[in-house]
Amino acid sequence: MDPNCIFCRIIAGDIPSTRVLENEQVVAFRDVNPQAPTHVLVVPREHVAGFEQLAAGSPIWNALVAAAQDVVRMEGLANGSRLVINQGSDGGQTVPHLHVHVLGGRPFRWPPG
Ligand code: 5GP
Ligand code: ZN
């Protein structure tokens, strides 16, 4: 728990959020500034700054992917979805606590720009 980290504070319940699922390893909640009809953030309970900081073979990765799959099913994104991890400054990461964006409910273009 990093008291200066907004996602750690959301996980702790100090900052309110709309949770869609949680288990021992991860929490998923709706993005406050959604970029699509479904925009959920899946985050590890443990404070990890980003995917580059994740230890090789960490069980957190599997937990994030499994939870993202659950969100896709729960949100009924049968037409498809987009998973995004922004890493570091060039990646557009604004919150330095690892998170997977699960987006859906509209089509997305490629390349993203
Ligand atoms: P990043 O740019 O780091 O990949 O994504 C951070 C995301 O966190 C953004 O999409 C932003 O809207 C979301 N976010 C920032 N602060 C809060 C908050 O207090 N609550 C929620 N639910 N989402 C937040
Ligand atoms: Zn954190």
CSV table of N, CA and C and ligand atoms in Angstrom, one decimal, residues 2 5 7-8 47 96-97, ligand 2:
chain,number,residue,atom,x,y,z
A,2,ASP,N,0.7,2.1,-1.0
A,2,ASP,CA,1.4,3.3,-1.1
A,2,ASP,C,0.4,4.4,-0.9
A,5,CYS,N,-0.6,6.8,-3.6
A,5,CYS,CA,-1.0,6.2,-4.9
A,5,CYS,C,-2.5,6.2,-4.9
A,7,PHE,N,-4.6,4.6,-6.9
A,7,PHE,CA,-5.2,3.2,-7.0
A,7,PHE,C,-5.1,2.4,-5.7
A,8,CYS,N,-4.0,2.6,-5.0
A,8,CYS,CA,-3.9,1.9,-3.7
A,8,CYS,C,-5.0,2.4,-2.8
A,47,HIS,N,1.0,-3.0,-4.8
A,47,HIS,CA,1.4,-1.8,-5.6
A,47,HIS,C,2.6,-2.2,-6.5
A,96,PRO,N,0.9,5.6,-11.8
A,96,PRO,CA,2.0,4.6,-11.7
A,96,PRO,C,1.6,3.4,-10.8
A,97,HIS,N,0.5,2.8,-11.1
A,97,HIS,CA,0.1,1.5,-10.4
A,97,HIS,C,-0.4,0.7,-11.6
B,2,ZN,ZN,-0.6,1.8,-5.8
